mmCIF file of N, CA and C in Angstrom:
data_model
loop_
_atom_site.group_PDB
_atom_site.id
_atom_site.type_symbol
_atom_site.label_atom_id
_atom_site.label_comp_id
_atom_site.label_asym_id
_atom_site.label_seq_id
_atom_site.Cartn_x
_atom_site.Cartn_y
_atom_site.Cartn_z
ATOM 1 N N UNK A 83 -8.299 -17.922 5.139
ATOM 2 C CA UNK A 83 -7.699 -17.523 3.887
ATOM 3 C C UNK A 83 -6.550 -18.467 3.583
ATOM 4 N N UNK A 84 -6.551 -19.039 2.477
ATOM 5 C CA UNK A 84 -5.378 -19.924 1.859
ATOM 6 C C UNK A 84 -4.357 -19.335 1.286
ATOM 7 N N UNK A 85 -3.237 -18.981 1.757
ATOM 8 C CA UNK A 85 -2.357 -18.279 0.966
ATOM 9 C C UNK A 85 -1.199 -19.514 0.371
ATOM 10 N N UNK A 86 -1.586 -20.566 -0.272
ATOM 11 C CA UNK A 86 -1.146 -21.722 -1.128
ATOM 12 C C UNK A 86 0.141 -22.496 -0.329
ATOM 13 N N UNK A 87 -0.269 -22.483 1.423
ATOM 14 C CA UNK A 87 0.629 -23.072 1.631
ATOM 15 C C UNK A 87 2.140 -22.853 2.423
ATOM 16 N N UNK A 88 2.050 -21.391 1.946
ATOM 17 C CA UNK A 88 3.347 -20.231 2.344
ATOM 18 C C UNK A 88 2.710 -19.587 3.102
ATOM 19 N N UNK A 89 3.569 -19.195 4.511
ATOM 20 C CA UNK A 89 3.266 -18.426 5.427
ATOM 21 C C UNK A 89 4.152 -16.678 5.324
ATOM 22 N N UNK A 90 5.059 -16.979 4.459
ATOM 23 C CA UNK A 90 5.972 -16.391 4.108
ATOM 24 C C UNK A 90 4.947 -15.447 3.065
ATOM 25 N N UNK A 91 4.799 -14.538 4.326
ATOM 26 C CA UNK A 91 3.441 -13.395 3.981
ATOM 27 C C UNK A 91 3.524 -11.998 5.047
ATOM 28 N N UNK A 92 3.640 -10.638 4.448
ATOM 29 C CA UNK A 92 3.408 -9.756 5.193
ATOM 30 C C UNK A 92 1.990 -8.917 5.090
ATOM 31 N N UNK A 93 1.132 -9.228 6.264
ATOM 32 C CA UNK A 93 0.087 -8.546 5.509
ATOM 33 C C UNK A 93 -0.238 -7.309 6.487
ATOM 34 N N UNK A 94 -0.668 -6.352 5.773
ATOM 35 C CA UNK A 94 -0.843 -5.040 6.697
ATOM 36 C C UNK A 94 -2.611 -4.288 6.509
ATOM 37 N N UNK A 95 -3.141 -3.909 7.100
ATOM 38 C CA UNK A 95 -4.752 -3.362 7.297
ATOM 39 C C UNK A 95 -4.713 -2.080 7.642
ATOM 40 N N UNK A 96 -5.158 -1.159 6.321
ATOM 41 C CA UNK A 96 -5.287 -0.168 6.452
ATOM 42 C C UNK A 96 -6.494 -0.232 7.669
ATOM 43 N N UNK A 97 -6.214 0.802 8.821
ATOM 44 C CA UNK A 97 -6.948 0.981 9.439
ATOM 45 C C UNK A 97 -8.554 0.960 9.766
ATOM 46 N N UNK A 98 -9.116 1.670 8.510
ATOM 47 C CA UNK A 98 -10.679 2.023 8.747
ATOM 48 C C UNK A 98 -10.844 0.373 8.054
ATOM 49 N N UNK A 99 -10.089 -0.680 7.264
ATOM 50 C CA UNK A 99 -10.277 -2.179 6.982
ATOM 51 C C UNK A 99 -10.508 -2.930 8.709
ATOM 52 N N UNK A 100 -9.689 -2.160 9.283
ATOM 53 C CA UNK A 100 -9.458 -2.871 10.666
ATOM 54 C C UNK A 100 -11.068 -2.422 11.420
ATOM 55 N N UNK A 101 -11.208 -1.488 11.440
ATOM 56 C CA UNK A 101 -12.243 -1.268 11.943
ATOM 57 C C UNK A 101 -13.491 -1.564 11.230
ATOM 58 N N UNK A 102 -14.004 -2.324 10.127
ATOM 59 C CA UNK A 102 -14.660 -3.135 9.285
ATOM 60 C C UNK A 102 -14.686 -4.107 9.976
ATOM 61 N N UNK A 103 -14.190 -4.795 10.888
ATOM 62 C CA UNK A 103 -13.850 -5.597 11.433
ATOM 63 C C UNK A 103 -14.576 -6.263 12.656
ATOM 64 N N UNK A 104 -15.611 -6.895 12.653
ATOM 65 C CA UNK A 104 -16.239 -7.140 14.008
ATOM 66 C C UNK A 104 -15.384 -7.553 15.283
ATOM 67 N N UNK A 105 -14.276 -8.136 14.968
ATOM 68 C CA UNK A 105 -13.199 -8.868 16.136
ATOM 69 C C UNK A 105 -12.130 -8.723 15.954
ATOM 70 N N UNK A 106 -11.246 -7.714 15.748
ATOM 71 C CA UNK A 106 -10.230 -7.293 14.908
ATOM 72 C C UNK A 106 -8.937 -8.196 16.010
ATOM 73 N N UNK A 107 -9.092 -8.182 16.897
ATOM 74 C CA UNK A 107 -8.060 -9.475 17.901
ATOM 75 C C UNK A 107 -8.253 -10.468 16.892
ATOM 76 N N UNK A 108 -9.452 -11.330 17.012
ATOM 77 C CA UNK A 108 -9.794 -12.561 16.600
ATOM 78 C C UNK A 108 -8.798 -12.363 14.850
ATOM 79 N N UNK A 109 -8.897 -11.672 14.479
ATOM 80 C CA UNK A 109 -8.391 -11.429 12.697
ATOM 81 C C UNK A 109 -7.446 -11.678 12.797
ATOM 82 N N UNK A 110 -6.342 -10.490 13.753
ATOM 83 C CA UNK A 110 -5.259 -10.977 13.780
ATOM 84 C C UNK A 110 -4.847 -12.689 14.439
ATOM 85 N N UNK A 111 -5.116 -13.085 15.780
ATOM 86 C CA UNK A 111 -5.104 -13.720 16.065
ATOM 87 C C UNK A 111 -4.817 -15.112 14.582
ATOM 88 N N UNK A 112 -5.948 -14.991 13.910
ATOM 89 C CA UNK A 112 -6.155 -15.973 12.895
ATOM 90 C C UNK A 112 -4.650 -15.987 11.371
ATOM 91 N N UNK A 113 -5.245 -14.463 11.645
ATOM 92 C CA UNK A 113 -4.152 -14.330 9.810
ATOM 93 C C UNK A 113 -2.659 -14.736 10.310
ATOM 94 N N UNK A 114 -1.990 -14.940 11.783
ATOM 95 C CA UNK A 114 -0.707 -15.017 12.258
ATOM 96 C C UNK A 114 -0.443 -16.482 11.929
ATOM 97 N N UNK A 115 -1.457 -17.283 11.577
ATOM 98 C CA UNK A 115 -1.537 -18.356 11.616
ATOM 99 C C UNK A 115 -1.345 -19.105 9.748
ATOM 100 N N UNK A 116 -1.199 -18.211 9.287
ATOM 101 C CA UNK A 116 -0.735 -18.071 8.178
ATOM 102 C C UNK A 116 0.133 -16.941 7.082
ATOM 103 N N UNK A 117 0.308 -16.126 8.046
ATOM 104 C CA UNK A 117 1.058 -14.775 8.136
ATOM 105 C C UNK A 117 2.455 -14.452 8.913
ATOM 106 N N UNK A 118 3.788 -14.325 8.028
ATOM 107 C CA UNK A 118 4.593 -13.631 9.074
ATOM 108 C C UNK A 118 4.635 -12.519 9.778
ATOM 109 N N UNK A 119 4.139 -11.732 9.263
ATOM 110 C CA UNK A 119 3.972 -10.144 10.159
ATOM 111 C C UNK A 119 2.591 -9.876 9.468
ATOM 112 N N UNK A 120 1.901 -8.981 10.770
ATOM 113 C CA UNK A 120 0.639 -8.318 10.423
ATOM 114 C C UNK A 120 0.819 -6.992 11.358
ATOM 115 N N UNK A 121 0.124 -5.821 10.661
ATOM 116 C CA UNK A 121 -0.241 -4.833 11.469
ATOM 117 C C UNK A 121 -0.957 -3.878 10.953
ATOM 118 N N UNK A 122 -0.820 -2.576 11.274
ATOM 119 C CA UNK A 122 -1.700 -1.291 10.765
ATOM 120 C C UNK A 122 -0.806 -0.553 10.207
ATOM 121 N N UNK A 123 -1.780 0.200 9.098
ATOM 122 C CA UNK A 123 -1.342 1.472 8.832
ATOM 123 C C UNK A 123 -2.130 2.458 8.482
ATOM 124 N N UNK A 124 -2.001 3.748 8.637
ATOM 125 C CA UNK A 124 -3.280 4.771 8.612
ATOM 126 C C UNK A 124 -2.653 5.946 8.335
ATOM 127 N N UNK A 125 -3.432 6.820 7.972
ATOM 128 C CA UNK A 125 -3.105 8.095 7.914
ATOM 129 C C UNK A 125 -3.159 9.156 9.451
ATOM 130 N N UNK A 126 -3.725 8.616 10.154
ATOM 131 C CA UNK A 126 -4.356 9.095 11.043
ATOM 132 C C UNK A 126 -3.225 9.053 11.943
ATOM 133 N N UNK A 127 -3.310 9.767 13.361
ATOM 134 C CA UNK A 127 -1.864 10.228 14.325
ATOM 135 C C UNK A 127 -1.948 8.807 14.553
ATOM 136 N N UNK A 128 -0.594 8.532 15.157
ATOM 137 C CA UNK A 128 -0.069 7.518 15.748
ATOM 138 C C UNK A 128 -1.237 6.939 17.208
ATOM 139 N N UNK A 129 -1.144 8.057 17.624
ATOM 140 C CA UNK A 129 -2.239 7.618 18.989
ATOM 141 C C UNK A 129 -3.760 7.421 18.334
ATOM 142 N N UNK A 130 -4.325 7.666 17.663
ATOM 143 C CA UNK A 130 -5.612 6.930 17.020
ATOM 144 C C UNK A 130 -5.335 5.571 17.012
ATOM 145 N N UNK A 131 -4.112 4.800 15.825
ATOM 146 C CA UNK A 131 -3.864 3.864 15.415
ATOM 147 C C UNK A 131 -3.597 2.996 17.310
ATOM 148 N N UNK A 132 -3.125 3.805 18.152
ATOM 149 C CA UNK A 132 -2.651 2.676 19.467
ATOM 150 C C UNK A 132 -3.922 2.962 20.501
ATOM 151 N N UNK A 133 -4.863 3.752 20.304
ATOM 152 C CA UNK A 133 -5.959 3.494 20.936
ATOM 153 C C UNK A 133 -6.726 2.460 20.667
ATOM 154 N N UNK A 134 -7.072 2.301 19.264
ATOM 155 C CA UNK A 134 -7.945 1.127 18.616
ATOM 156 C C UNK A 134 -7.308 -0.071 19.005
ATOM 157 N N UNK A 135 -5.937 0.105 18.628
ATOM 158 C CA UNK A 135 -5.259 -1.136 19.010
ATOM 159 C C UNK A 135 -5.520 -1.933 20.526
ATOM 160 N N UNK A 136 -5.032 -1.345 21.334
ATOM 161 C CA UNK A 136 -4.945 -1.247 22.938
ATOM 162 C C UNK A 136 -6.541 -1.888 23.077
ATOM 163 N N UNK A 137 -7.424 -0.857 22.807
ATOM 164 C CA UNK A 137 -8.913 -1.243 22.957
ATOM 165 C C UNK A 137 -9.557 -2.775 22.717
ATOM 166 N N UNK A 138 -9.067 -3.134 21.672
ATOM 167 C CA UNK A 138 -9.431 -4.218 21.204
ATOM 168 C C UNK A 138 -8.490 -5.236 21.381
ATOM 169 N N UNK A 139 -7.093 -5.089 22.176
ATOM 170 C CA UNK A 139 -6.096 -6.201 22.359
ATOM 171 C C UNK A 139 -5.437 -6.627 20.793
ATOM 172 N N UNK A 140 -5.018 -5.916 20.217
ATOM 173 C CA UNK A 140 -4.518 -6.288 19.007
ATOM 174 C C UNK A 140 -3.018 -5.997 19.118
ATOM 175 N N UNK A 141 -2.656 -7.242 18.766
ATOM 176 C CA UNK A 141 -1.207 -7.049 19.048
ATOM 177 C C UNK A 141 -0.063 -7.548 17.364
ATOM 178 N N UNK A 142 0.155 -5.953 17.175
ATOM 179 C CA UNK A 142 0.556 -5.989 15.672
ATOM 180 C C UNK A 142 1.895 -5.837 15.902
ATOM 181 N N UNK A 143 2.424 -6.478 14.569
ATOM 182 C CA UNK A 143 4.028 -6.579 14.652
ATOM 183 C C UNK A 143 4.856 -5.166 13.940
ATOM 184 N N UNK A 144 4.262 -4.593 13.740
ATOM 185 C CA UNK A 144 3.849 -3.116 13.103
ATOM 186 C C UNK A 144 2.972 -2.200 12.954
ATOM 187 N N UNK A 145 3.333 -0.886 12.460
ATOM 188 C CA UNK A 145 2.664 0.000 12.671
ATOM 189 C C UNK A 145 2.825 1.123 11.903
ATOM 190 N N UNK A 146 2.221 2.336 10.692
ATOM 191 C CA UNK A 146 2.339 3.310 10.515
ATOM 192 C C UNK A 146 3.394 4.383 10.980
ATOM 193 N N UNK A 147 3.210 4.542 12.436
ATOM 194 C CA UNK A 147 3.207 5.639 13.344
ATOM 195 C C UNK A 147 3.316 7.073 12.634
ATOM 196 N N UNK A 148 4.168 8.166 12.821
ATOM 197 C CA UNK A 148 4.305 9.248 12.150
ATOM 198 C C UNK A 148 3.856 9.579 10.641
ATOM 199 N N UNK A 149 4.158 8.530 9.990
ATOM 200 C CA UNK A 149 4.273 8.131 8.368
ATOM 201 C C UNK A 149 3.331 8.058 7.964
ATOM 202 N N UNK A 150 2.934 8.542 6.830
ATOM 203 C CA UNK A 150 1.613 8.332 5.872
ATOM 204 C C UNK A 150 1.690 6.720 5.457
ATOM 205 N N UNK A 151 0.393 5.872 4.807
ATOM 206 C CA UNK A 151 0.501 4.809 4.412
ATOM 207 C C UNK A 151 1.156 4.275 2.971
ATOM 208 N N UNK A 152 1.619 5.543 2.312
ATOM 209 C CA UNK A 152 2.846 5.049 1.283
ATOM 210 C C UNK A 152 4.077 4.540 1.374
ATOM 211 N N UNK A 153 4.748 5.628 2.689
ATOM 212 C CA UNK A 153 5.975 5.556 3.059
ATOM 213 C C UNK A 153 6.232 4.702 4.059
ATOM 214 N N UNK A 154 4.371 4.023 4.696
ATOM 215 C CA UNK A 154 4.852 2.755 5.792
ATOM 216 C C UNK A 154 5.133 1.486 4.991
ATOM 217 N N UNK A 155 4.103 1.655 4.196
ATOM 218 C CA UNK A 155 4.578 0.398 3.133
ATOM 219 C C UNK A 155 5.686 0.109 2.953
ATOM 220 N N UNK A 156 6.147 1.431 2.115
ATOM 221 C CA UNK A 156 7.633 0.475 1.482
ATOM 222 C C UNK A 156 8.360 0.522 2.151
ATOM 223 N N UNK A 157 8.757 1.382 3.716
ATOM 224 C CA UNK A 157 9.427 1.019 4.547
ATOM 225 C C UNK A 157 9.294 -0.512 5.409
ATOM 226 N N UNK A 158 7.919 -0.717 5.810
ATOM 227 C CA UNK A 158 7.462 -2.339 5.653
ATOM 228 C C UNK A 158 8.170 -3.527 5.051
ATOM 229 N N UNK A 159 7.754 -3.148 3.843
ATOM 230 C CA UNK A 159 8.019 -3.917 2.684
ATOM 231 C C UNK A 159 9.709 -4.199 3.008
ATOM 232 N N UNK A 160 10.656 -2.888 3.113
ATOM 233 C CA UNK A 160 12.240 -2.984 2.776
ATOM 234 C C UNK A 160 12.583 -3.890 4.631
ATOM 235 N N UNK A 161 11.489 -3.579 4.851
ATOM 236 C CA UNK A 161 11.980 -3.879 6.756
ATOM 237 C C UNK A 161 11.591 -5.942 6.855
ATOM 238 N N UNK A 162 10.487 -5.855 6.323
ATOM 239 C CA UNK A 162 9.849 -7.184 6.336
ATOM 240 C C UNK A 162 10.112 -8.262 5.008
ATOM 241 N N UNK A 163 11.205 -8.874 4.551
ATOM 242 C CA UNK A 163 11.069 -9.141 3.795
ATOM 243 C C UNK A 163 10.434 -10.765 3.365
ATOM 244 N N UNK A 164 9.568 -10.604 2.868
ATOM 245 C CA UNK A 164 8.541 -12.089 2.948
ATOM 246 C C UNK A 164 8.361 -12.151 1.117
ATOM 247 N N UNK A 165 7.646 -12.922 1.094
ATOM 248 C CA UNK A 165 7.509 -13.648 -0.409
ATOM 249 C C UNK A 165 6.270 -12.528 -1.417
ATOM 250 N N UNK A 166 5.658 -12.126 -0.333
ATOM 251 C CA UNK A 166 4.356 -11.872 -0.070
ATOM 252 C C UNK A 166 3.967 -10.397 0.654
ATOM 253 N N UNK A 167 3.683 -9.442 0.076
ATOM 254 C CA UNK A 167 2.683 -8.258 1.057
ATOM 255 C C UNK A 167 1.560 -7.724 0.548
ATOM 256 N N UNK A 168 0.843 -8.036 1.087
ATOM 257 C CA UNK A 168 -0.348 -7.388 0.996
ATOM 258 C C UNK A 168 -1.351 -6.937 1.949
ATOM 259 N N UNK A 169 -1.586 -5.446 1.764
ATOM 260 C CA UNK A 169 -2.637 -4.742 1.848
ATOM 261 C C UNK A 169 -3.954 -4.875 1.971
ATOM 262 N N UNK A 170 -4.481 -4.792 2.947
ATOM 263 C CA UNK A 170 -6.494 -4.919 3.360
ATOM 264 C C UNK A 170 -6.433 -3.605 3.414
ATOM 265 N N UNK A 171 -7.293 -3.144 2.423
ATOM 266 C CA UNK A 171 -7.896 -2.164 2.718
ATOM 267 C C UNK A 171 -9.712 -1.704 2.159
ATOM 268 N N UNK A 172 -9.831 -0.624 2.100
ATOM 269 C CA UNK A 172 -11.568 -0.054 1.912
ATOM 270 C C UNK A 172 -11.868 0.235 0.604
ATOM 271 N N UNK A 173 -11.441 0.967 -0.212
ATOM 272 C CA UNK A 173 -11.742 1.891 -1.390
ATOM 273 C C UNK A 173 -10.750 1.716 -2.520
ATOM 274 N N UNK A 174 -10.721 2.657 -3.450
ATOM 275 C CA UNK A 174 -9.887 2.935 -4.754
ATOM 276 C C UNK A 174 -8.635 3.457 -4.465
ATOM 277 N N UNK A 175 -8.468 3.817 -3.362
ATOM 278 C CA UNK A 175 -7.303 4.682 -2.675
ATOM 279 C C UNK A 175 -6.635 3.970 -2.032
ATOM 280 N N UNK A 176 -7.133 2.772 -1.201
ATOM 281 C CA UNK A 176 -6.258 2.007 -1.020
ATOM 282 C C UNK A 176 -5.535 0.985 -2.039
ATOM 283 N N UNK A 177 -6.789 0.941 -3.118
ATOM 284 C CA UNK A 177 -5.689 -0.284 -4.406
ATOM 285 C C UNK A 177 -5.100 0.364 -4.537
ATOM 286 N N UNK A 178 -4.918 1.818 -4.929
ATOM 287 C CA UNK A 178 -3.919 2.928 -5.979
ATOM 288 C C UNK A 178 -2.650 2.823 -5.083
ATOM 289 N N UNK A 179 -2.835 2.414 -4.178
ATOM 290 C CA UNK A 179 -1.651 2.985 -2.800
ATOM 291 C C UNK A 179 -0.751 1.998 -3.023
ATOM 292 N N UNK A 180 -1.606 0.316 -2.964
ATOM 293 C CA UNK A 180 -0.981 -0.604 -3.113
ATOM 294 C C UNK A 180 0.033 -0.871 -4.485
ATOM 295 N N UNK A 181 -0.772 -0.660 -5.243
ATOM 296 C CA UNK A 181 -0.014 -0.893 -6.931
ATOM 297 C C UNK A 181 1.054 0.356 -6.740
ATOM 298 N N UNK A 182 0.926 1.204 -6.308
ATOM 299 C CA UNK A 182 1.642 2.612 -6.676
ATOM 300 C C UNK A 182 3.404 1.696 -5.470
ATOM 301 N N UNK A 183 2.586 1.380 -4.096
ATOM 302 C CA UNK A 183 4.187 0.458 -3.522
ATOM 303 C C UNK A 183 4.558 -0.841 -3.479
ATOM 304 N N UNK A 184 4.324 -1.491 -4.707
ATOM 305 C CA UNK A 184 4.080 -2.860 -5.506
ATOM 306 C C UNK A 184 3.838 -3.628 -4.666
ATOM 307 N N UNK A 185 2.417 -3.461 -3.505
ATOM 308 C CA UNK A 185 1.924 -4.344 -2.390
ATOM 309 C C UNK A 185 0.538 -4.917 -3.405
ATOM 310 N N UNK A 186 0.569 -6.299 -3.049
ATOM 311 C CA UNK A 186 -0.900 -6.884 -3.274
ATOM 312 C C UNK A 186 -2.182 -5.965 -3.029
ATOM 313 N N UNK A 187 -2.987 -6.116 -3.665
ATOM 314 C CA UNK A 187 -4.641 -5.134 -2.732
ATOM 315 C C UNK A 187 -5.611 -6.537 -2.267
ATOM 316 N N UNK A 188 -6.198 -6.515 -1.473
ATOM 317 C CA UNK A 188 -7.103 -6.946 -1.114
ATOM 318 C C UNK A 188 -8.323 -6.209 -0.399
ATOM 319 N N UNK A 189 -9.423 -6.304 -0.871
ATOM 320 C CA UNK A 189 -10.377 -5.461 -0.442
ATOM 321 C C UNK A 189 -11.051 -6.211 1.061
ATOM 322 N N UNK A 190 -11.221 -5.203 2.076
ATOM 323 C CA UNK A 190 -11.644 -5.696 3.036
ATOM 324 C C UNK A 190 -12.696 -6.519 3.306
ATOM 325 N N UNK A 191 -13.648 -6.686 2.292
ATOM 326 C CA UNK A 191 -14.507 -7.821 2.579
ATOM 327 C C UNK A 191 -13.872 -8.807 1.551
ATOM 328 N N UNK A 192 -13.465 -8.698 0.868
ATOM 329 C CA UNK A 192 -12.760 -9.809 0.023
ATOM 330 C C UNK A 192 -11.803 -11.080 1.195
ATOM 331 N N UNK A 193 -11.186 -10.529 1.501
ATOM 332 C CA UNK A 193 -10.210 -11.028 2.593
ATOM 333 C C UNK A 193 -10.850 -11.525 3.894
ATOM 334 N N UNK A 194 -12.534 -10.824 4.602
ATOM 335 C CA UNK A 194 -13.199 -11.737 5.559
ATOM 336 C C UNK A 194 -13.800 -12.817 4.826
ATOM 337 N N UNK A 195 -14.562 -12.523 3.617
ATOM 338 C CA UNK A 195 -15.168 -13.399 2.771
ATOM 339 C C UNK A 195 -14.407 -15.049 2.671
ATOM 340 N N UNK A 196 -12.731 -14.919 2.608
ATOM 341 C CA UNK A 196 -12.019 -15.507 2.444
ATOM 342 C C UNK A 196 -11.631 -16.294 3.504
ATOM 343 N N UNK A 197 -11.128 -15.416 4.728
ATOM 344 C CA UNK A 197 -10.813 -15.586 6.127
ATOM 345 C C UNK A 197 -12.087 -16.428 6.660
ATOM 346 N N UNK A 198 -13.047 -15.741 6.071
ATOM 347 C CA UNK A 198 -13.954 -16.345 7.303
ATOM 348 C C UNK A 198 -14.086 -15.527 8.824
ATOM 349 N N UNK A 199 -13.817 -14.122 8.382
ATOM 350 C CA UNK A 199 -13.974 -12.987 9.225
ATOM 351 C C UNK A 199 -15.357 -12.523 8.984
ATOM 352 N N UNK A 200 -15.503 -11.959 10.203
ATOM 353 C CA UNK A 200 -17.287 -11.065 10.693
ATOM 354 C C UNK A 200 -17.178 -9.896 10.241
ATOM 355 N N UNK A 201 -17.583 -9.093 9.088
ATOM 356 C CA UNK A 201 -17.856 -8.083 9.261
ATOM 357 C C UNK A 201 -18.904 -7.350 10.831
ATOM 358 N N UNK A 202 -18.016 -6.100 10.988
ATOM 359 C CA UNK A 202 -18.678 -4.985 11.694
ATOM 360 C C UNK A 202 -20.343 -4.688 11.443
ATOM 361 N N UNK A 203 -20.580 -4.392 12.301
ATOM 362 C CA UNK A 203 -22.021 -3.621 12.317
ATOM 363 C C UNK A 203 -22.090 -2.474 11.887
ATOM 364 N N UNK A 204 -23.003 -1.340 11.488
ATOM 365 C CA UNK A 204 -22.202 0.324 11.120
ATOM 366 C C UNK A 204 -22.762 0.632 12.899
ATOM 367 N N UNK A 205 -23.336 -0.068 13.311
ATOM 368 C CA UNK A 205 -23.527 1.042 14.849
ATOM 369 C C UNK A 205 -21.822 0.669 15.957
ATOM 370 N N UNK A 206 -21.395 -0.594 15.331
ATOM 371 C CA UNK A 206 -20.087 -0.619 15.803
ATOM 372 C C UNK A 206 -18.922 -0.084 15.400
ATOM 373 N N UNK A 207 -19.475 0.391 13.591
ATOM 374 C CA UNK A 207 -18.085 1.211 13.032
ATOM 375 C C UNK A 207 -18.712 2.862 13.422
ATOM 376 N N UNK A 208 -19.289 3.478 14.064
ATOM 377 C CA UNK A 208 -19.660 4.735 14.251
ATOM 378 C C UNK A 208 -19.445 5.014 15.622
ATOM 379 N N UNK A 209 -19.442 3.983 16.593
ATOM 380 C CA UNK A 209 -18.931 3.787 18.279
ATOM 381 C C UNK A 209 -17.345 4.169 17.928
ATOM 382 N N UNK A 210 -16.944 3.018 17.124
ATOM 383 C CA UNK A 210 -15.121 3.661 17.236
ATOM 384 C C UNK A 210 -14.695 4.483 16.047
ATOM 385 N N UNK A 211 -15.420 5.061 15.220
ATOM 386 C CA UNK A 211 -15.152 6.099 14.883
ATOM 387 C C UNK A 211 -15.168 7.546 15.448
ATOM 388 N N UNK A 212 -16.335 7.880 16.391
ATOM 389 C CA UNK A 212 -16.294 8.740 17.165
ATOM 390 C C UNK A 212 -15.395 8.811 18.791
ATOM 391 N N UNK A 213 -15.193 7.758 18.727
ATOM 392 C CA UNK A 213 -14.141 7.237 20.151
ATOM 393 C C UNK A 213 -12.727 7.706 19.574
ATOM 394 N N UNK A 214 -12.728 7.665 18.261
ATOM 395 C CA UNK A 214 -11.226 7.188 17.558
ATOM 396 C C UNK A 214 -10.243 9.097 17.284
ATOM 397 N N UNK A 215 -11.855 9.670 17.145
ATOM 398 C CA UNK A 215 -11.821 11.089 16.425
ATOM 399 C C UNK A 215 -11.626 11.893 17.646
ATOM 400 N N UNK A 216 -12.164 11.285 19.047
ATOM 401 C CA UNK A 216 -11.336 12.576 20.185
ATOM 402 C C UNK A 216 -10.405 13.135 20.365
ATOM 403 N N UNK A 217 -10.282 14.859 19.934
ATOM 404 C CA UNK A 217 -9.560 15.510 20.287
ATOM 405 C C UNK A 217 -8.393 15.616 21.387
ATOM 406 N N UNK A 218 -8.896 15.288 22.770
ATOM 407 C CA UNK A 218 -8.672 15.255 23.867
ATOM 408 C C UNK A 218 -7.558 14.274 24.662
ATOM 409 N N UNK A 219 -7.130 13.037 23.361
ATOM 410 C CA UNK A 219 -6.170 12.136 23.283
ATOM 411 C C UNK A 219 -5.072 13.298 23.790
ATOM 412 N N UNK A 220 -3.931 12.620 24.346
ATOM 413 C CA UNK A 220 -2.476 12.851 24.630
ATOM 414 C C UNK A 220 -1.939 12.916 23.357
#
């Protein structure tokens, strides 16, 4: 992905974008390389978001945790200040989220399309979706 040059970029992946993701290490790994901060944010408990993480070796400079993905944003946003933030995410709910905390949208295949990222398999997004959804977490 060409972001014109400027690295002076915060970009954040709504979660189920992350898990779209055939190599979600490899993503990050890559976008840091033109990115000042990258990480997650989700609706989902904090320990969902650091299982996936952990699992796959993804090592984000942020994180959701407690917070819904409105209030990580613009806390993000006021915490990270770059030229640049934008949002990977899935659906209509994630643009609305973005425009609503004046973050860029980028749609998750828009951004591999771009990157030059692998989309997921669905038998690999249904492995860590049901891994992701255990009750039985701490």
């Amino acid at each position: 992905m060409d972001s014109g040059g400027s690295t002076d970029m915060t970009l954040a992946f709504e979660l189920k974008a992350l898990k779209a993701l055939a190599d979600p290490n490899d993503v990050f790994n890559n976008a840091r390389q033109w990115t000042e901060y990258v990480g997650v944010v989700s609706e989902k408990p904090t320990y969902v978001v650091t299982n996936f993480t952990r699992k796959h070796r993804v090592r984000q400079d942020f994180f959701s945790g407690p917070r819904g993905v409105e209030e990580s944003l613009e806390n993000i946003a006021q915490q990270f200040d770059t030229e640049r933030h934008v949002f990977v995410g899935v659906d209509e709910e994630d643009e609305a989220m973005a425009e609503t905390t004046g973050w860029e949208f980028l749609h998750v295949e828009d951004a591999a399309d771009a990157a030059g990222w692998i989309l997921a398999t669905g038998d690999e997004e249904t492995e860590t979706t049901e891994e992701s959804s255990r009750d039985d977490w701490p």
